mmCIF file of C-alpha atoms in Angstrom:
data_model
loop_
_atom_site.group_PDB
_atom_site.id
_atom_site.type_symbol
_atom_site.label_atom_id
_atom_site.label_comp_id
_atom_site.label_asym_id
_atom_site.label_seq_id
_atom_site.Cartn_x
_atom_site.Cartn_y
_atom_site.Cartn_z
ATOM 1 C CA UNK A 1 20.174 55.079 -0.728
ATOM 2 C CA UNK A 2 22.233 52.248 0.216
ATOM 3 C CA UNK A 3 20.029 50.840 2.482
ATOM 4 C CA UNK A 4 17.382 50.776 -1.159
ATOM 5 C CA UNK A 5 19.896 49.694 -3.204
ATOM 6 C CA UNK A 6 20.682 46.682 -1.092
ATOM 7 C CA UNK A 7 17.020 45.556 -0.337
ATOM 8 C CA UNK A 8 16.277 45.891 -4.335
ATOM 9 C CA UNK A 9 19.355 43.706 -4.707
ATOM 10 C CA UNK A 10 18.271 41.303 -1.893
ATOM 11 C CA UNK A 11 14.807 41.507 -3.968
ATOM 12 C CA UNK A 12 15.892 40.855 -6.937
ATOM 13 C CA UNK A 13 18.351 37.784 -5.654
ATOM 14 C CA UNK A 14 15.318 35.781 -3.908
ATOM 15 C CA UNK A 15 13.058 36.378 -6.646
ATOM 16 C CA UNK A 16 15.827 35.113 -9.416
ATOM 17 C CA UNK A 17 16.206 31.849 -6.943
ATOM 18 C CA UNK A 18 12.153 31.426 -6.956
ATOM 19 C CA UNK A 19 12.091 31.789 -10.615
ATOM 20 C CA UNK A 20 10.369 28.958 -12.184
ATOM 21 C CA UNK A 21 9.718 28.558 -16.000
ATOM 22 C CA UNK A 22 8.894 26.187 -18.615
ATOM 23 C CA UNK A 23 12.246 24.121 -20.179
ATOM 24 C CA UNK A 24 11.996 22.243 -23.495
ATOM 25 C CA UNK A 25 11.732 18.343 -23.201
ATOM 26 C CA UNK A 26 10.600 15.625 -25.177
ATOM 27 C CA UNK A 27 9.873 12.446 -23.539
ATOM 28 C CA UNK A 28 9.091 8.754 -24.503
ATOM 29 C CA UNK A 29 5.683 8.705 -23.119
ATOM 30 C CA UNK A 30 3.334 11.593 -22.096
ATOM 31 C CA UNK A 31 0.564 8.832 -21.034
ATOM 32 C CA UNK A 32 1.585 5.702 -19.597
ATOM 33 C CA UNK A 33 -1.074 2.952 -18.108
ATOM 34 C CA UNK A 34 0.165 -0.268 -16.236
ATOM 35 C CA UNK A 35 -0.854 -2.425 -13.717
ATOM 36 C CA UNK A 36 -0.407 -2.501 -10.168
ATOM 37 C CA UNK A 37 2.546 -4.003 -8.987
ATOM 38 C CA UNK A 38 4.162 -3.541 -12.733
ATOM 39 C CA UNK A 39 7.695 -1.438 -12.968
ATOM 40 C CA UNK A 40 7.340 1.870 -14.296
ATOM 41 C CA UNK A 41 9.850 4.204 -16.305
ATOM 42 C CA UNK A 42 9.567 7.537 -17.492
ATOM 43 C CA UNK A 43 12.205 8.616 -19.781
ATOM 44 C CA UNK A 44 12.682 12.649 -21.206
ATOM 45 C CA UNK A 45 15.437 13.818 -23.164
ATOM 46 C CA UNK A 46 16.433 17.642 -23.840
ATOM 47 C CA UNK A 47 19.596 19.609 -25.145
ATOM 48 C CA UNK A 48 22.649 19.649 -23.596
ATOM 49 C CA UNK A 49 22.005 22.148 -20.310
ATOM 50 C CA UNK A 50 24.410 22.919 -17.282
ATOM 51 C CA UNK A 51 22.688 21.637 -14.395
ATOM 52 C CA UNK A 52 23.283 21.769 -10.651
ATOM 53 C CA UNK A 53 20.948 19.651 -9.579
ATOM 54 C CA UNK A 54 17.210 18.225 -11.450
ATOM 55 C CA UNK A 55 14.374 15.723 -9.346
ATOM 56 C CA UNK A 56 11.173 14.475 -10.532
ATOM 57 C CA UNK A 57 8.124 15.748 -8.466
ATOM 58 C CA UNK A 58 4.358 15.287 -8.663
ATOM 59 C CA UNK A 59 1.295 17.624 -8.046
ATOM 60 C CA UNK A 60 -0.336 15.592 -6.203
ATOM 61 C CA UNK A 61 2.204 14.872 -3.408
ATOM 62 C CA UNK A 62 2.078 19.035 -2.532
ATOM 63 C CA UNK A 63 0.365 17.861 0.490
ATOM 64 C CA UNK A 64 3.467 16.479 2.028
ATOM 65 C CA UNK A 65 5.615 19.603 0.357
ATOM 66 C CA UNK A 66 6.800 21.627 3.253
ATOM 67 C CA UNK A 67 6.059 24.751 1.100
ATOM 68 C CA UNK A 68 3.433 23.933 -0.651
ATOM 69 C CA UNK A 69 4.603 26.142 -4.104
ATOM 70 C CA UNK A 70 7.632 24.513 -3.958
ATOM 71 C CA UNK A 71 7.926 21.086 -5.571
ATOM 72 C CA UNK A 72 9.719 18.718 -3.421
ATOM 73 C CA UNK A 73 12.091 15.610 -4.707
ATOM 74 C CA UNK A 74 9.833 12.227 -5.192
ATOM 75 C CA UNK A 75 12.578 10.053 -3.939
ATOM 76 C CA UNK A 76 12.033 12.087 -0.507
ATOM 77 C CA UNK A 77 8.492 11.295 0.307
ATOM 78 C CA UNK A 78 7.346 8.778 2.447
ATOM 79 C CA UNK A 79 4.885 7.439 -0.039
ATOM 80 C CA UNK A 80 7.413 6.338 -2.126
ATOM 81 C CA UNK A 81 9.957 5.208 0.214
ATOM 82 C CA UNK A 82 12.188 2.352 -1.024
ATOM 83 C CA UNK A 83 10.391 2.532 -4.736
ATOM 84 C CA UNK A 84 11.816 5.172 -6.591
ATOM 85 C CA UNK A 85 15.181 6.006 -8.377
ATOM 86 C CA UNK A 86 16.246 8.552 -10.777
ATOM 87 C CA UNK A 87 19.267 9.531 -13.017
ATOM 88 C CA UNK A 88 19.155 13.379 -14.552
ATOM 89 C CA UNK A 89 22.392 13.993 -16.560
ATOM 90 C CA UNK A 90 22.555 17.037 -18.747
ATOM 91 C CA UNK A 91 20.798 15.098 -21.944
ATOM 92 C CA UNK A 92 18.331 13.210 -20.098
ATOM 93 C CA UNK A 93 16.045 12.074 -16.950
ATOM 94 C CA UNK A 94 14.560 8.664 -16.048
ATOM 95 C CA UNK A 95 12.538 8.276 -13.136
ATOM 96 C CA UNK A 96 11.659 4.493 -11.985
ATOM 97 C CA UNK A 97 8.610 3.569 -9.827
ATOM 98 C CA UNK A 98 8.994 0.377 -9.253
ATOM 99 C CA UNK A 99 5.653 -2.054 -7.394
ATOM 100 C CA UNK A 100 3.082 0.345 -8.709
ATOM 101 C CA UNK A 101 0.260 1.257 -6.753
ATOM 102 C CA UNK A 102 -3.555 2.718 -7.718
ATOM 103 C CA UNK A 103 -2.334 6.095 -5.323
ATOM 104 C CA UNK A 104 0.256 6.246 -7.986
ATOM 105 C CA UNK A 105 -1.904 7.611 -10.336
ATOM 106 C CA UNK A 106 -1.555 11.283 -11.428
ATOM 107 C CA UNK A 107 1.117 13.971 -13.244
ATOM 108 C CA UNK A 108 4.714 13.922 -13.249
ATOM 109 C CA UNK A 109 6.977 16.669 -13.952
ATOM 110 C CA UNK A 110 10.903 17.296 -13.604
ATOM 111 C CA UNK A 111 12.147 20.290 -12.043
ATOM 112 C CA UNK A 112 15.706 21.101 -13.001
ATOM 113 C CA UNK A 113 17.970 23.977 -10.932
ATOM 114 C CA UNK A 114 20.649 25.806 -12.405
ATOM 115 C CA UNK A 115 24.568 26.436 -11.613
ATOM 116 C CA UNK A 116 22.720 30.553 -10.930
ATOM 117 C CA UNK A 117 20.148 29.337 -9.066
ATOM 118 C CA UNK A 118 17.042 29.792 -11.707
ATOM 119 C CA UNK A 119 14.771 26.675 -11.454
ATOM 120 C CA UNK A 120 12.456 25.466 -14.882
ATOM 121 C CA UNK A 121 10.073 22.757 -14.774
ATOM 122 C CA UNK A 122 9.913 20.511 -17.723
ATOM 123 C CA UNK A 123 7.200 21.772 -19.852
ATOM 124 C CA UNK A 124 5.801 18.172 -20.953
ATOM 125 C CA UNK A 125 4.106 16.197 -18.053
ATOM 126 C CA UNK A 126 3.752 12.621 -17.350
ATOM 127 C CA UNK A 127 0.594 10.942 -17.330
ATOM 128 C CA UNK A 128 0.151 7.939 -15.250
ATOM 129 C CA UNK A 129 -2.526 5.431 -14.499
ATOM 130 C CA UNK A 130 -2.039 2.479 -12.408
ATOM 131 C CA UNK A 131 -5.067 0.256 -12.507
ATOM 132 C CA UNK A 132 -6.121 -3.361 -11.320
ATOM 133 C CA UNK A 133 -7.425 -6.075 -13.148
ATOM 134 C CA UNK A 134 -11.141 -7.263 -13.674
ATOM 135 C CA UNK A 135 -13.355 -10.355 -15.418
ATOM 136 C CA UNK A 136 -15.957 -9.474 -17.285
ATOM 137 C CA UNK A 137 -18.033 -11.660 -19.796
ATOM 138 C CA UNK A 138 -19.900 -11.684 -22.728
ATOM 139 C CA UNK A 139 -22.624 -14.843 -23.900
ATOM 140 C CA UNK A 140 -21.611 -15.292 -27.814
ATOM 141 C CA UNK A 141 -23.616 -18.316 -29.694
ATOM 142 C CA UNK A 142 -23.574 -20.624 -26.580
ATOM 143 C CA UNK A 143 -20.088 -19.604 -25.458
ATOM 144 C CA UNK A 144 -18.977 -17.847 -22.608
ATOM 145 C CA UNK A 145 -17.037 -15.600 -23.567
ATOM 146 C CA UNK A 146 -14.186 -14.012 -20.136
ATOM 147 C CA UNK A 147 -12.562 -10.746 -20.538
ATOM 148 C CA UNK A 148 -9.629 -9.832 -18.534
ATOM 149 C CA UNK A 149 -10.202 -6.148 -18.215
ATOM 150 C CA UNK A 150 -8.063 -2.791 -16.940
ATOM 151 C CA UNK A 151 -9.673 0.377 -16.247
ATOM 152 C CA UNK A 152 -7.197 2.329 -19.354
ATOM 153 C CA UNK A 153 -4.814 0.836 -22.544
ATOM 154 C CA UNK A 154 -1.719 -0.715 -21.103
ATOM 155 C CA UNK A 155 1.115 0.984 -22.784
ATOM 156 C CA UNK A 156 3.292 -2.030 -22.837
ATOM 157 C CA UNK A 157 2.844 -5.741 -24.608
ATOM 158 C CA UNK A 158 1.949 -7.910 -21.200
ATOM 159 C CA UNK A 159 0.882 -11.350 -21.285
ATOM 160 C CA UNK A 160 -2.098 -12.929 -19.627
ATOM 161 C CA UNK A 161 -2.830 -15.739 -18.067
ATOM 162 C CA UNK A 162 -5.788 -17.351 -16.562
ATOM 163 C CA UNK A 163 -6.705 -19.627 -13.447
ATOM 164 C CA UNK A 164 -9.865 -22.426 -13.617
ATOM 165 C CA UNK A 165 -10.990 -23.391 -9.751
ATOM 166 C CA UNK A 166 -7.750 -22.258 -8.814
ATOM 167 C CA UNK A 167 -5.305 -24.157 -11.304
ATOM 168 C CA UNK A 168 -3.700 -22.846 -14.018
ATOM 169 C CA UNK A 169 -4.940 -22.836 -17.955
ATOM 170 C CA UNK A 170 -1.638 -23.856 -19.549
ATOM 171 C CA UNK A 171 -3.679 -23.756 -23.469
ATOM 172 C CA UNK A 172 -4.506 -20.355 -23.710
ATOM 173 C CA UNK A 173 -3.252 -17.502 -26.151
ATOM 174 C CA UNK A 174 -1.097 -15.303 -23.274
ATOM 175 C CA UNK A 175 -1.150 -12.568 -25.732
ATOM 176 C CA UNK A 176 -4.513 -12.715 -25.445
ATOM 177 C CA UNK A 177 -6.836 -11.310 -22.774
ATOM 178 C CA UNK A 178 -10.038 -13.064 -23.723
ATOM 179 C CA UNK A 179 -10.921 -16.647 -23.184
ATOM 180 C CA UNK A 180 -14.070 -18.441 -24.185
ATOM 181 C CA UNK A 181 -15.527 -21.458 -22.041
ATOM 182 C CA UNK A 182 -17.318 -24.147 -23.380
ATOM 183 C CA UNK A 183 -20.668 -25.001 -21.166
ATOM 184 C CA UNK A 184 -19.961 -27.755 -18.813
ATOM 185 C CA UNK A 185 -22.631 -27.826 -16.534
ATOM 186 C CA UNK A 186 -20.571 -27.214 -13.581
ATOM 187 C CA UNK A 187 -20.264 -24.192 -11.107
ATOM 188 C CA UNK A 188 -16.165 -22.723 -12.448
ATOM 189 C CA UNK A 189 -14.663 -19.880 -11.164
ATOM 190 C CA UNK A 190 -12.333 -18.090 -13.698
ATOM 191 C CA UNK A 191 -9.383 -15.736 -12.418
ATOM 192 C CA UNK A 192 -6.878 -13.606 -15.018
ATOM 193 C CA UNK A 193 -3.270 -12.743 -14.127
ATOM 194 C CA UNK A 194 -1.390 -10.562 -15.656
ATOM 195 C CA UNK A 195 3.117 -10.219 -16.202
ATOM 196 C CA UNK A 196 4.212 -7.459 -16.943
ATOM 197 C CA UNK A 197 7.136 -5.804 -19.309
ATOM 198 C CA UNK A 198 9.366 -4.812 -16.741
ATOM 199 C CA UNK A 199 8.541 -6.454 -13.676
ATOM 200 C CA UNK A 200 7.541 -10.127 -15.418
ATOM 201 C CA UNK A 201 7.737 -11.981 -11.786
ATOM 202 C CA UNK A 202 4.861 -9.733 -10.402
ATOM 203 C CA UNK A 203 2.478 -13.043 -10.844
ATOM 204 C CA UNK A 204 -0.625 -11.494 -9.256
ATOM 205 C CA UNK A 205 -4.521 -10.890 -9.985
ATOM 206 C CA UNK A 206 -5.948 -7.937 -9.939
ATOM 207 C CA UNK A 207 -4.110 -5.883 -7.342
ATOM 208 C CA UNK A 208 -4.246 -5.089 -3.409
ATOM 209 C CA UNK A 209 -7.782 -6.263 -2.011
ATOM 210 C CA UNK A 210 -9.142 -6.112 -5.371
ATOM 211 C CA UNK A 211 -11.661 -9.159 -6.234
ATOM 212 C CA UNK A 212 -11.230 -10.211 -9.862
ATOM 213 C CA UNK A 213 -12.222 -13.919 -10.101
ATOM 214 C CA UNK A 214 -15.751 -14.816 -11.768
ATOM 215 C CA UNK A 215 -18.294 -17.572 -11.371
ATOM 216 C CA UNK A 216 -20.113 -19.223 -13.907
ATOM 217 C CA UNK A 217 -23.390 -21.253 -11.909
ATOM 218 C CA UNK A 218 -24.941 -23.720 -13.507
ATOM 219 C CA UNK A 219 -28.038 -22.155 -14.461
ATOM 220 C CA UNK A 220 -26.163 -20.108 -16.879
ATOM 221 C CA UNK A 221 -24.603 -23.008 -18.347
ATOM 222 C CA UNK A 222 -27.551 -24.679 -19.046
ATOM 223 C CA UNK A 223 -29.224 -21.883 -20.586
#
């Protein structure tokens, strides 16, 4: 009987630690889209709760989870090494990610464990899309007209900025991610750049090994 008692106790013990439900938060963003090498916060709030201990995870990392049901602390995996920090106090959680990358992408959740041992994951997730940067262009009444394009919304006011044969374009709008070029009869190539709200010295186009430049030939000129 004792022997019963003390495995349903043991039982009940390991399945209390395992337990794992949804907790209440509200945070700033749910979907957040920047560009590579950008900085990247994610900021949730909830009531006042006694906490032992909180991380942020992702889904998509289970692979490198040594269990793989059990949610392991971002700031731990390799993939991130060096680029992520976090602050979880009893009101609130931020987790920065800071020189984005496109592997980046995906869900981001908080897990928070209690002073009894109970675990609850945050019950909003955290959309993210990292994307590069892309010309595109458009032929409006005899204009060329360049488009610096990103595969989703950026969530944040950036300013743009564009490169002619390699030298910068010092009259253009740089809230503004089109440009139109005038025909000159020449072979140009255009390039768009890209700051960004918290990481304004990432001065880069389009991203790691990504080609984002155009050409305009003559024969489209003269057309």
């Amino acid at each position: 009987m004792n022997f019963r008692l003390s495995s349903l106790i043991l039982l009940l013990h390991i399945q209390g630690s395992l337990t794992v439900d949804n907790f209440p938060v509200n945070c700033n963003e749910q979907n957040i889209c920047a560009v590579e090498v950008e900085h990247v916060m994610l900021l949730c709030s909830y009531s006042n709760i006694n906490i032992k201990t909180g991380f942020w995870f992702s889904q998509k990392q289970s692979q490198n989870w040594r269990e793989k049901d059990e949610p392991e602390d971002l700031t731990l995996d390799s993939d991130y090494s060096g680029r992520v920090n976090q602050r979880i106090t009893n009101y609130h959680s931020r987790l920065t990610i800071r020189d984005v990358r496109e592997r980046d992408s995906g869900e981001y959740q908080l897990m928070f464990i209690m002073k009894d041992g109970v675990k609850h994951i945050s019950s909003v997730t955290v959309h993210l899309t990292v994307t590069g940067l892309q010309v595109k262009m458009n032929l409006i009444d005899g204009q060329v007209q360049l488009i610096c394009e990103s595969s989703c919304n950026l969530t944040y006011k950036a300013s743009y900025y564009w490169h002619k044969n390699g030298q910068y374009i010092n009259n253009i709008n740089e809230e503004s991610r089109y440009m139109f070029v005038l025909p000159s009869g020449s072979t140009d190539s255009y390039s768009c750049f890209v700051t960004g709200k918290n990481n304004p010295s990432a001065y880069l186009p389009c991203g790691r090994g990504r080609k984002c430049d155009i050409t305009l030939f003559n024969q489209m000129h003269s057309g």
